[in-house]
C-alpha cells in the first residue's frame, strides 16, 4: 500500500461548518454591537458625551438642559450606556435623580479628536447609511450608486474626523522616514498636490510638516472643499494650503513636485483617468504617493477583522459611491495592491512600490513614478 496521500487529499483543507447555534450566537453579538454603535452616534451628535466629559456628571434632566435635548430620551440613553458599560452610575435614586458619568477611557475614544483611539466618527459614518438604505437597496437592484453627497454631512464629517488624528500626529514622521521623499518635500518652494483632499486634514498636515511648501488640495465634493478651507484657516495655514472644487482633468501640467491621494483612489469611478491626469500634473521625477487600506494581497475565505471591516465600508459607502457616476470601475474599499498596480500602469506609471511605512492605522502607502525619472 502506498502511504503517500493522493493530490486531492493533499490539497484539501478541512472545513469546519459552524452549527446553527454558533451562527445565531455570532449574529446576536453583531446585534449588540450594532446597538452600541448606533447609540454612540446619538451620544456624539447630540453632544451628550461631550457634555459629560466637559461639564461633569449629570442626571438625565441636567444633561438634557445642558444640551438642549429631551430629558426622557436622555434618561433612556444614559441607562443604556451604563448597562452596556460605556458610562457609569455615580449615584442611584429615582430615574431622574440618578447621576451618570463618563469614564476617562470612554471619553478618549468618543470625544478626544486628537487621540489615535478616537472612534466616534465611525458611528457617524454608519449613522449616515440609515437614511440612505432605501436608495442603497434600489442601487443594489439596478447597478446604480449612492454618492457621498447623498450620504450627507454625517458621512462627510465622519470620514474627515476619523483620519484627522493620524494625519496630525503621525504623517510627518511617516514621511520623514522615507529619506528621498522627505528631501523632495522639504525643498523650499515645493509644490504639493493632494487629490481627493476631503476635509483637508491631510493637506494641513503636509503644510505643517513642510512649511516651505505650498499645498493644493482638490476635491469634487463642494461641501468638503468649504470645510477644508475653513479647517486650514483655523489651523493658521490658509496662506499656503489652499483648496479648489473640481476634478483632476483641470490640473495644470508639469507643476507639482509630489502628489498624494489619501484613501480616495478606491472611491473614484474612473481611477485610471484621474491617475493619468495626476501623472501629467507632476514635474519630471515627481512621485505620486497613494495611501489606501492595508487589505490582504488576495481574497481568501475567513478574512481577518480588517478585511471584514473594509468589506463593510465597501458595501454601504465606497462601492455605491464609486458607482454613482458612470462609467465606473466599481473598485470598492477592498482594493488589492495588484489592482492599484494595474491602475497605475494603465495611467502611465511604470514604477510601483510599497513604501516602508508601518503602523499607520489601517493603511498602506504606495509610490508610483515614471521609469527613468529621479
JSON list of N, CA and C in Angstrom, two decimals, residues 166-231:
[
{"chain": "A", "resi": 166, "resn": "UNK", "atom": "N", "xyz": [-4.51, 60.69, 12.77]},
{"chain": "A", "resi": 166, "resn": "UNK", "atom": "CA", "xyz": [-3.36, 60.04, 12.13]},
{"chain": "A", "resi": 166, "resn": "UNK", "atom": "C", "xyz": [-2.58, 61.04, 11.29]},
{"chain": "A", "resi": 167, "resn": "UNK", "atom": "N", "xyz": [-3.29, 61.88, 10.56]},
{"chain": "A", "resi": 167, "resn": "UNK", "atom": "CA", "xyz": [-2.60, 62.90, 9.77]},
{"chain": "A", "resi": 167, "resn": "UNK", "atom": "C", "xyz": [-1.88, 63.89, 10.68]},
{"chain": "A", "resi": 168, "resn": "UNK", "atom": "N", "xyz": [-2.55, 64.34, 11.73]},
{"chain": "A", "resi": 168, "resn": "UNK", "atom": "CA", "xyz": [-1.96, 65.38, 12.59]},
{"chain": "A", "resi": 168, "resn": "UNK", "atom": "C", "xyz": [-0.78, 64.88, 13.40]},
{"chain": "A", "resi": 169, "resn": "UNK", "atom": "N", "xyz": [-0.82, 63.62, 13.83]},
{"chain": "A", "resi": 169, "resn": "UNK", "atom": "CA", "xyz": [0.19, 63.14, 14.78]},
{"chain": "A", "resi": 169, "resn": "UNK", "atom": "C", "xyz": [1.18, 62.14, 14.20]},
{"chain": "A", "resi": 170, "resn": "UNK", "atom": "N", "xyz": [0.90, 61.57, 13.06]},
{"chain": "A", "resi": 170, "resn": "UNK", "atom": "CA", "xyz": [1.79, 60.53, 12.54]},
{"chain": "A", "resi": 170, "resn": "UNK", "atom": "C", "xyz": [2.31, 60.76, 11.12]},
{"chain": "A", "resi": 171, "resn": "UNK", "atom": "N", "xyz": [1.63, 61.61, 10.34]},
{"chain": "A", "resi": 171, "resn": "UNK", "atom": "CA", "xyz": [2.02, 61.72, 8.93]},
{"chain": "A", "resi": 171, "resn": "UNK", "atom": "C", "xyz": [3.41, 62.30, 8.76]},
{"chain": "A", "resi": 172, "resn": "UNK", "atom": "N", "xyz": [3.74, 63.34, 9.51]},
{"chain": "A", "resi": 172, "resn": "UNK", "atom": "CA", "xyz": [5.06, 63.96, 9.36]},
{"chain": "A", "resi": 172, "resn": "UNK", "atom": "C", "xyz": [6.17, 62.97, 9.61]},
{"chain": "A", "resi": 173, "resn": "UNK", "atom": "N", "xyz": [6.08, 62.21, 10.69]},
{"chain": "A", "resi": 173, "resn": "UNK", "atom": "CA", "xyz": [7.12, 61.23, 11.00]},
{"chain": "A", "resi": 173, "resn": "UNK", "atom": "C", "xyz": [7.16, 60.11, 9.96]},
{"chain": "A", "resi": 174, "resn": "UNK", "atom": "N", "xyz": [5.98, 59.71, 9.48]},
{"chain": "A", "resi": 174, "resn": "UNK", "atom": "CA", "xyz": [5.94, 58.64, 8.48]},
{"chain": "A", "resi": 174, "resn": "UNK", "atom": "C", "xyz": [6.67, 59.06, 7.21]},
{"chain": "A", "resi": 175, "resn": "UNK", "atom": "N", "xyz": [6.43, 60.27, 6.75]},
{"chain": "A", "resi": 175, "resn": "UNK", "atom": "CA", "xyz": [7.07, 60.74, 5.52]},
{"chain": "A", "resi": 175, "resn": "UNK", "atom": "C", "xyz": [8.55, 61.03, 5.75]},
{"chain": "A", "resi": 176, "resn": "UNK", "atom": "N", "xyz": [8.90, 61.51, 6.94]},
{"chain": "A", "resi": 176, "resn": "UNK", "atom": "CA", "xyz": [10.31, 61.78, 7.24]},
{"chain": "A", "resi": 176, "resn": "UNK", "atom": "C", "xyz": [11.13, 60.50, 7.22]},
{"chain": "A", "resi": 177, "resn": "UNK", "atom": "N", "xyz": [10.48, 59.35, 7.43]},
{"chain": "A", "resi": 177, "resn": "UNK", "atom": "CA", "xyz": [11.18, 58.08, 7.41]},
{"chain": "A", "resi": 177, "resn": "UNK", "atom": "C", "xyz": [11.51, 57.57, 6.03]},
{"chain": "A", "resi": 178, "resn": "UNK", "atom": "N", "xyz": [11.02, 58.24, 4.99]},
{"chain": "A", "resi": 178, "resn": "UNK", "atom": "CA", "xyz": [11.35, 57.90, 3.60]},
{"chain": "A", "resi": 178, "resn": "UNK", "atom": "C", "xyz": [12.26, 59.01, 3.09]},
{"chain": "A", "resi": 179, "resn": "UNK", "atom": "N", "xyz": [13.55, 58.80, 3.18]},
{"chain": "A", "resi": 179, "resn": "UNK", "atom": "CA", "xyz": [14.53, 59.89, 3.05]},
{"chain": "A", "resi": 179, "resn": "UNK", "atom": "C", "xyz": [14.40, 60.69, 1.77]},
{"chain": "A", "resi": 180, "resn": "UNK", "atom": "N", "xyz": [14.34, 60.03, 0.61]},
{"chain": "A", "resi": 180, "resn": "UNK", "atom": "CA", "xyz": [14.30, 60.78, -0.64]},
{"chain": "A", "resi": 180, "resn": "UNK", "atom": "C", "xyz": [13.00, 61.54, -0.81]},
{"chain": "A", "resi": 181, "resn": "UNK", "atom": "N", "xyz": [11.90, 60.98, -0.33]},
{"chain": "A", "resi": 181, "resn": "UNK", "atom": "CA", "xyz": [10.62, 61.68, -0.39]},
{"chain": "A", "resi": 181, "resn": "UNK", "atom": "C", "xyz": [10.65, 62.89, 0.53]},
{"chain": "A", "resi": 182, "resn": "UNK", "atom": "N", "xyz": [11.15, 62.70, 1.74]},
{"chain": "A", "resi": 182, "resn": "UNK", "atom": "CA", "xyz": [11.25, 63.80, 2.70]},
{"chain": "A", "resi": 182, "resn": "UNK", "atom": "C", "xyz": [12.10, 64.94, 2.13]},
{"chain": "A", "resi": 183, "resn": "UNK", "atom": "N", "xyz": [13.21, 64.60, 1.51]},
{"chain": "A", "resi": 183, "resn": "UNK", "atom": "CA", "xyz": [14.08, 65.62, 0.94]},
{"chain": "A", "resi": 183, "resn": "UNK", "atom": "C", "xyz": [13.36, 66.41, -0.15]},
{"chain": "A", "resi": 184, "resn": "UNK", "atom": "N", "xyz": [12.59, 65.73, -0.97]},
{"chain": "A", "resi": 184, "resn": "UNK", "atom": "CA", "xyz": [11.87, 66.40, -2.04]},
{"chain": "A", "resi": 184, "resn": "UNK", "atom": "C", "xyz": [10.82, 67.36, -1.47]},
{"chain": "A", "resi": 185, "resn": "UNK", "atom": "N", "xyz": [10.09, 66.90, -0.47]},
{"chain": "A", "resi": 185, "resn": "UNK", "atom": "CA", "xyz": [9.03, 67.73, 0.11]},
{"chain": "A", "resi": 185, "resn": "UNK", "atom": "C", "xyz": [9.59, 68.91, 0.88]},
{"chain": "A", "resi": 186, "resn": "UNK", "atom": "N", "xyz": [10.80, 68.77, 1.41]},
{"chain": "A", "resi": 186, "resn": "UNK", "atom": "CA", "xyz": [11.40, 69.82, 2.23]},
{"chain": "A", "resi": 186, "resn": "UNK", "atom": "C", "xyz": [12.09, 70.91, 1.40]},
{"chain": "A", "resi": 187, "resn": "UNK", "atom": "N", "xyz": [12.15, 70.74, 0.10]},
{"chain": "A", "resi": 187, "resn": "UNK", "atom": "CA", "xyz": [12.78, 71.76, -0.73]},
{"chain": "A", "resi": 187, "resn": "UNK", "atom": "C", "xyz": [12.00, 73.07, -0.66]},
{"chain": "A", "resi": 188, "resn": "UNK", "atom": "N", "xyz": [12.68, 74.20, -0.52]},
{"chain": "A", "resi": 188, "resn": "UNK", "atom": "CA", "xyz": [11.98, 75.49, -0.49]},
{"chain": "A", "resi": 188, "resn": "UNK", "atom": "C", "xyz": [11.15, 75.69, -1.76]},
{"chain": "A", "resi": 189, "resn": "UNK", "atom": "N", "xyz": [9.91, 76.09, -1.57]},
{"chain": "A", "resi": 189, "resn": "UNK", "atom": "CA", "xyz": [9.06, 76.35, -2.73]},
{"chain": "A", "resi": 189, "resn": "UNK", "atom": "C", "xyz": [8.42, 75.12, -3.34]},
{"chain": "A", "resi": 190, "resn": "UNK", "atom": "N", "xyz": [8.53, 73.98, -2.70]},
{"chain": "A", "resi": 190, "resn": "UNK", "atom": "CA", "xyz": [7.93, 72.76, -3.24]},
{"chain": "A", "resi": 190, "resn": "UNK", "atom": "C", "xyz": [6.43, 72.94, -3.45]},
{"chain": "A", "resi": 191, "resn": "UNK", "atom": "N", "xyz": [5.95, 72.41, -4.58]},
{"chain": "A", "resi": 191, "resn": "UNK", "atom": "CA", "xyz": [4.53, 72.45, -4.91]},
{"chain": "A", "resi": 191, "resn": "UNK", "atom": "C", "xyz": [3.97, 71.04, -4.72]},
{"chain": "A", "resi": 192, "resn": "UNK", "atom": "N", "xyz": [2.96, 70.91, -3.85]},
{"chain": "A", "resi": 192, "resn": "UNK", "atom": "CA", "xyz": [2.44, 69.59, -3.49]},
{"chain": "A", "resi": 192, "resn": "UNK", "atom": "C", "xyz": [0.95, 69.54, -3.80]},
{"chain": "A", "resi": 193, "resn": "UNK", "atom": "N", "xyz": [0.53, 68.45, -4.43]},
{"chain": "A", "resi": 193, "resn": "UNK", "atom": "CA", "xyz": [-0.87, 68.23, -4.77]},
{"chain": "A", "resi": 193, "resn": "UNK", "atom": "C", "xyz": [-1.46, 67.17, -3.85]},
{"chain": "A", "resi": 194, "resn": "UNK", "atom": "N", "xyz": [-2.66, 67.44, -3.34]},
{"chain": "A", "resi": 194, "resn": "UNK", "atom": "CA", "xyz": [-3.41, 66.47, -2.53]},
{"chain": "A", "resi": 194, "resn": "UNK", "atom": "C", "xyz": [-4.75, 66.26, -3.23]},
{"chain": "A", "resi": 195, "resn": "UNK", "atom": "N", "xyz": [-4.85, 65.20, -4.02]},
{"chain": "A", "resi": 195, "resn": "UNK", "atom": "CA", "xyz": [-6.06, 64.95, -4.80]},
{"chain": "A", "resi": 195, "resn": "UNK", "atom": "C", "xyz": [-7.05, 64.14, -3.96]},
{"chain": "A", "resi": 196, "resn": "UNK", "atom": "N", "xyz": [-8.32, 64.54, -3.99]},
{"chain": "A", "resi": 196, "resn": "UNK", "atom": "CA", "xyz": [-9.31, 63.92, -3.13]},
{"chain": "A", "resi": 196, "resn": "UNK", "atom": "C", "xyz": [-9.09, 64.32, -1.69]},
{"chain": "A", "resi": 197, "resn": "UNK", "atom": "N", "xyz": [-8.92, 65.61, -1.45]},
{"chain": "A", "resi": 197, "resn": "UNK", "atom": "CA", "xyz": [-8.45, 66.11, -0.15]},
{"chain": "A", "resi": 197, "resn": "UNK", "atom": "C", "xyz": [-9.51, 66.11, 0.94]},
{"chain": "A", "resi": 198, "resn": "UNK", "atom": "N", "xyz": [-10.78, 65.91, 0.60]},
{"chain": "A", "resi": 198, "resn": "UNK", "atom": "CA", "xyz": [-11.83, 65.79, 1.62]},
{"chain": "A", "resi": 198, "resn": "UNK", "atom": "C", "xyz": [-11.87, 66.97, 2.57]},
{"chain": "A", "resi": 199, "resn": "UNK", "atom": "N", "xyz": [-11.89, 66.67, 3.88]},
{"chain": "A", "resi": 199, "resn": "UNK", "atom": "CA", "xyz": [-11.96, 67.72, 4.89]},
{"chain": "A", "resi": 199, "resn": "UNK", "atom": "C", "xyz": [-10.67, 68.49, 5.07]},
{"chain": "A", "resi": 200, "resn": "UNK", "atom": "N", "xyz": [-9.61, 68.12, 4.36]},
{"chain": "A", "resi": 200, "resn": "UNK", "atom": "CA", "xyz": [-8.40, 68.92, 4.32]},
{"chain": "A", "resi": 200, "resn": "UNK", "atom": "C", "xyz": [-7.33, 68.61, 5.34]},
{"chain": "A", "resi": 201, "resn": "UNK", "atom": "N", "xyz": [-7.58, 67.63, 6.23]},
{"chain": "A", "resi": 201, "resn": "UNK", "atom": "CA", "xyz": [-6.60, 67.39, 7.29]},
{"chain": "A", "resi": 201, "resn": "UNK", "atom": "C", "xyz": [-5.29, 66.84, 6.77]},
{"chain": "A", "resi": 202, "resn": "UNK", "atom": "N", "xyz": [-5.31, 66.09, 5.68]},
{"chain": "A", "resi": 202, "resn": "UNK", "atom": "CA", "xyz": [-4.06, 65.61, 5.10]},
{"chain": "A", "resi": 202, "resn": "UNK", "atom": "C", "xyz": [-3.25, 66.76, 4.53]},
{"chain": "A", "resi": 203, "resn": "UNK", "atom": "N", "xyz": [-3.91, 67.67, 3.82]},
{"chain": "A", "resi": 203, "resn": "UNK", "atom": "CA", "xyz": [-3.23, 68.84, 3.27]},
{"chain": "A", "resi": 203, "resn": "UNK", "atom": "C", "xyz": [-2.66, 69.72, 4.37]},
{"chain": "A", "resi": 204, "resn": "UNK", "atom": "N", "xyz": [-3.44, 69.91, 5.42]},
{"chain": "A", "resi": 204, "resn": "UNK", "atom": "CA", "xyz": [-2.99, 70.73, 6.55]},
{"chain": "A", "resi": 204, "resn": "UNK", "atom": "C", "xyz": [-1.77, 70.11, 7.21]},
{"chain": "A", "resi": 205, "resn": "UNK", "atom": "N", "xyz": [-1.80, 68.78, 7.38]},
{"chain": "A", "resi": 205, "resn": "UNK", "atom": "CA", "xyz": [-0.64, 68.10, 7.97]},
{"chain": "A", "resi": 205, "resn": "UNK", "atom": "C", "xyz": [0.59, 68.23, 7.09]},
{"chain": "A", "resi": 206, "resn": "UNK", "atom": "N", "xyz": [0.43, 68.15, 5.79]},
{"chain": "A", "resi": 206, "resn": "UNK", "atom": "CA", "xyz": [1.56, 68.34, 4.87]},
{"chain": "A", "resi": 206, "resn": "UNK", "atom": "C", "xyz": [2.10, 69.76, 4.99]},
{"chain": "A", "resi": 207, "resn": "UNK", "atom": "N", "xyz": [1.19, 70.72, 5.06]},
{"chain": "A", "resi": 207, "resn": "UNK", "atom": "CA", "xyz": [1.63, 72.11, 5.18]},
{"chain": "A", "resi": 207, "resn": "UNK", "atom": "C", "xyz": [2.39, 72.38, 6.47]},
{"chain": "A", "resi": 208, "resn": "UNK", "atom": "N", "xyz": [1.95, 71.76, 7.56]},
{"chain": "A", "resi": 208, "resn": "UNK", "atom": "CA", "xyz": [2.65, 71.94, 8.83]},
{"chain": "A", "resi": 208, "resn": "UNK", "atom": "C", "xyz": [4.00, 71.25, 8.83]},
{"chain": "A", "resi": 209, "resn": "UNK", "atom": "N", "xyz": [4.07, 70.05, 8.23]},
{"chain": "A", "resi": 209, "resn": "UNK", "atom": "CA", "xyz": [5.31, 69.29, 8.22]},
{"chain": "A", "resi": 209, "resn": "UNK", "atom": "C", "xyz": [6.36, 69.94, 7.31]},
{"chain": "A", "resi": 210, "resn": "UNK", "atom": "N", "xyz": [5.89, 70.61, 6.26]},
{"chain": "A", "resi": 210, "resn": "UNK", "atom": "CA", "xyz": [6.81, 71.21, 5.29]},
{"chain": "A", "resi": 210, "resn": "UNK", "atom": "C", "xyz": [6.42, 72.67, 5.06]},
{"chain": "A", "resi": 211, "resn": "UNK", "atom": "N", "xyz": [6.83, 73.55, 6.00]},
{"chain": "A", "resi": 211, "resn": "UNK", "atom": "CA", "xyz": [6.39, 74.95, 5.95]},
{"chain": "A", "resi": 211, "resn": "UNK", "atom": "C", "xyz": [6.89, 75.71, 4.73]},
{"chain": "A", "resi": 212, "resn": "UNK", "atom": "N", "xyz": [7.89, 75.17, 4.03]},
{"chain": "A", "resi": 212, "resn": "UNK", "atom": "CA", "xyz": [8.37, 75.84, 2.83]},
{"chain": "A", "resi": 212, "resn": "UNK", "atom": "C", "xyz": [7.59, 75.46, 1.59]},
{"chain": "A", "resi": 213, "resn": "UNK", "atom": "N", "xyz": [6.65, 74.54, 1.73]},
{"chain": "A", "resi": 213, "resn": "UNK", "atom": "CA", "xyz": [5.89, 74.05, 0.58]},
{"chain": "A", "resi": 213, "resn": "UNK", "atom": "C", "xyz": [4.54, 74.75, 0.47]},
{"chain": "A", "resi": 214, "resn": "UNK", "atom": "N", "xyz": [3.99, 74.73, -0.73]},
{"chain": "A", "resi": 214, "resn": "UNK", "atom": "CA", "xyz": [2.63, 75.16, -0.98]},
{"chain": "A", "resi": 214, "resn": "UNK", "atom": "C", "xyz": [1.82, 73.93, -1.33]},
{"chain": "A", "resi": 215, "resn": "UNK", "atom": "N", "xyz": [0.69, 73.75, -0.66]},
{"chain": "A", "resi": 215, "resn": "UNK", "atom": "CA", "xyz": [-0.13, 72.55, -0.85]},
{"chain": "A", "resi": 215, "resn": "UNK", "atom": "C", "xyz": [-1.45, 72.94, -1.51]},
{"chain": "A", "resi": 216, "resn": "UNK", "atom": "N", "xyz": [-1.79, 72.21, -2.57]},
{"chain": "A", "resi": 216, "resn": "UNK", "atom": "CA", "xyz": [-3.06, 72.43, -3.27]},
{"chain": "A", "resi": 216, "resn": "UNK", "atom": "C", "xyz": [-3.91, 71.18, -3.12]},
{"chain": "A", "resi": 217, "resn": "UNK", "atom": "N", "xyz": [-5.03, 71.30, -2.40]},
{"chain": "A", "resi": 217, "resn": "UNK", "atom": "CA", "xyz": [-5.97, 70.21, -2.27]},
{"chain": "A", "resi": 217, "resn": "UNK", "atom": "C", "xyz": [-7.11, 70.39, -3.26]},
{"chain": "A", "resi": 218, "resn": "UNK", "atom": "N", "xyz": [-7.53, 69.31, -3.87]},
{"chain": "A", "resi": 218, "resn": "UNK", "atom": "CA", "xyz": [-8.63, 69.38, -4.83]},
{"chain": "A", "resi": 218, "resn": "UNK", "atom": "C", "xyz": [-9.60, 68.25, -4.55]},
{"chain": "A", "resi": 219, "resn": "UNK", "atom": "N", "xyz": [-10.90, 68.54, -4.63]},
{"chain": "A", "resi": 219, "resn": "UNK", "atom": "CA", "xyz": [-11.92, 67.53, -4.36]},
{"chain": "A", "resi": 219, "resn": "UNK", "atom": "C", "xyz": [-13.16, 67.85, -5.18]},
{"chain": "A", "resi": 220, "resn": "UNK", "atom": "N", "xyz": [-13.91, 66.81, -5.56]},
{"chain": "A", "resi": 220, "resn": "UNK", "atom": "CA", "xyz": [-15.11, 67.02, -6.37]},
{"chain": "A", "resi": 220, "resn": "UNK", "atom": "C", "xyz": [-16.33, 67.33, -5.52]},
{"chain": "A", "resi": 221, "resn": "UNK", "atom": "N", "xyz": [-16.20, 67.23, -4.20]},
{"chain": "A", "resi": 221, "resn": "UNK", "atom": "CA", "xyz": [-17.33, 67.47, -3.30]},
{"chain": "A", "resi": 221, "resn": "UNK", "atom": "C", "xyz": [-17.23, 68.89, -2.75]},
{"chain": "A", "resi": 222, "resn": "UNK", "atom": "N", "xyz": [-18.13, 69.77, -3.21]},
{"chain": "A", "resi": 222, "resn": "UNK", "atom": "CA", "xyz": [-18.04, 71.19, -2.84]},
{"chain": "A", "resi": 222, "resn": "UNK", "atom": "C", "xyz": [-18.15, 71.42, -1.33]},
{"chain": "A", "resi": 223, "resn": "UNK", "atom": "N", "xyz": [-19.06, 70.76, -0.61]},
{"chain": "A", "resi": 223, "resn": "UNK", "atom": "CA", "xyz": [-19.10, 70.98, 0.85]},
{"chain": "A", "resi": 223, "resn": "UNK", "atom": "C", "xyz": [-17.80, 70.58, 1.54]},
{"chain": "A", "resi": 224, "resn": "UNK", "atom": "N", "xyz": [-17.14, 69.54, 1.04]},
{"chain": "A", "resi": 224, "resn": "UNK", "atom": "CA", "xyz": [-15.86, 69.15, 1.63]},
{"chain": "A", "resi": 224, "resn": "UNK", "atom": "C", "xyz": [-14.80, 70.22, 1.40]},
{"chain": "A", "resi": 225, "resn": "UNK", "atom": "N", "xyz": [-14.82, 70.83, 0.22]},
{"chain": "A", "resi": 225, "resn": "UNK", "atom": "CA", "xyz": [-13.86, 71.90, -0.08]},
{"chain": "A", "resi": 225, "resn": "UNK", "atom": "C", "xyz": [-14.09, 73.09, 0.86]},
{"chain": "A", "resi": 226, "resn": "UNK", "atom": "N", "xyz": [-15.35, 73.44, 1.10]},
{"chain": "A", "resi": 226, "resn": "UNK", "atom": "CA", "xyz": [-15.65, 74.54, 2.03]},
{"chain": "A", "resi": 226, "resn": "UNK", "atom": "C", "xyz": [-15.18, 74.20, 3.44]},
{"chain": "A", "resi": 227, "resn": "UNK", "atom": "N", "xyz": [-15.42, 72.95, 3.86]},
{"chain": "A", "resi": 227, "resn": "UNK", "atom": "CA", "xyz": [-14.99, 72.52, 5.18]},
{"chain": "A", "resi": 227, "resn": "UNK", "atom": "C", "xyz": [-13.47, 72.55, 5.28]},
{"chain": "A", "resi": 228, "resn": "UNK", "atom": "N", "xyz": [-12.76, 72.08, 4.25]},
{"chain": "A", "resi": 228, "resn": "UNK", "atom": "CA", "xyz": [-11.31, 72.07, 4.27]},
{"chain": "A", "resi": 228, "resn": "UNK", "atom": "C", "xyz": [-10.73, 73.48, 4.32]},
{"chain": "A", "resi": 229, "resn": "UNK", "atom": "N", "xyz": [-11.33, 74.39, 3.58]},
{"chain": "A", "resi": 229, "resn": "UNK", "atom": "CA", "xyz": [-10.86, 75.78, 3.57]},
{"chain": "A", "resi": 229, "resn": "UNK", "atom": "C", "xyz": [-10.98, 76.39, 4.95]},
{"chain": "A", "resi": 230, "resn": "UNK", "atom": "N", "xyz": [-12.09, 76.14, 5.63]},
{"chain": "A", "resi": 230, "resn": "UNK", "atom": "CA", "xyz": [-12.28, 76.67, 6.98]},
{"chain": "A", "resi": 230, "resn": "UNK", "atom": "C", "xyz": [-11.30, 76.00, 7.95]},
{"chain": "A", "resi": 231, "resn": "UNK", "atom": "N", "xyz": [-11.08, 74.69, 7.80]},
{"chain": "A", "resi": 231, "resn": "UNK", "atom": "CA", "xyz": [-10.13, 73.99, 8.68]},
{"chain": "A", "resi": 231, "resn": "UNK", "atom": "C", "xyz": [-8.72, 74.54, 8.52]}
]
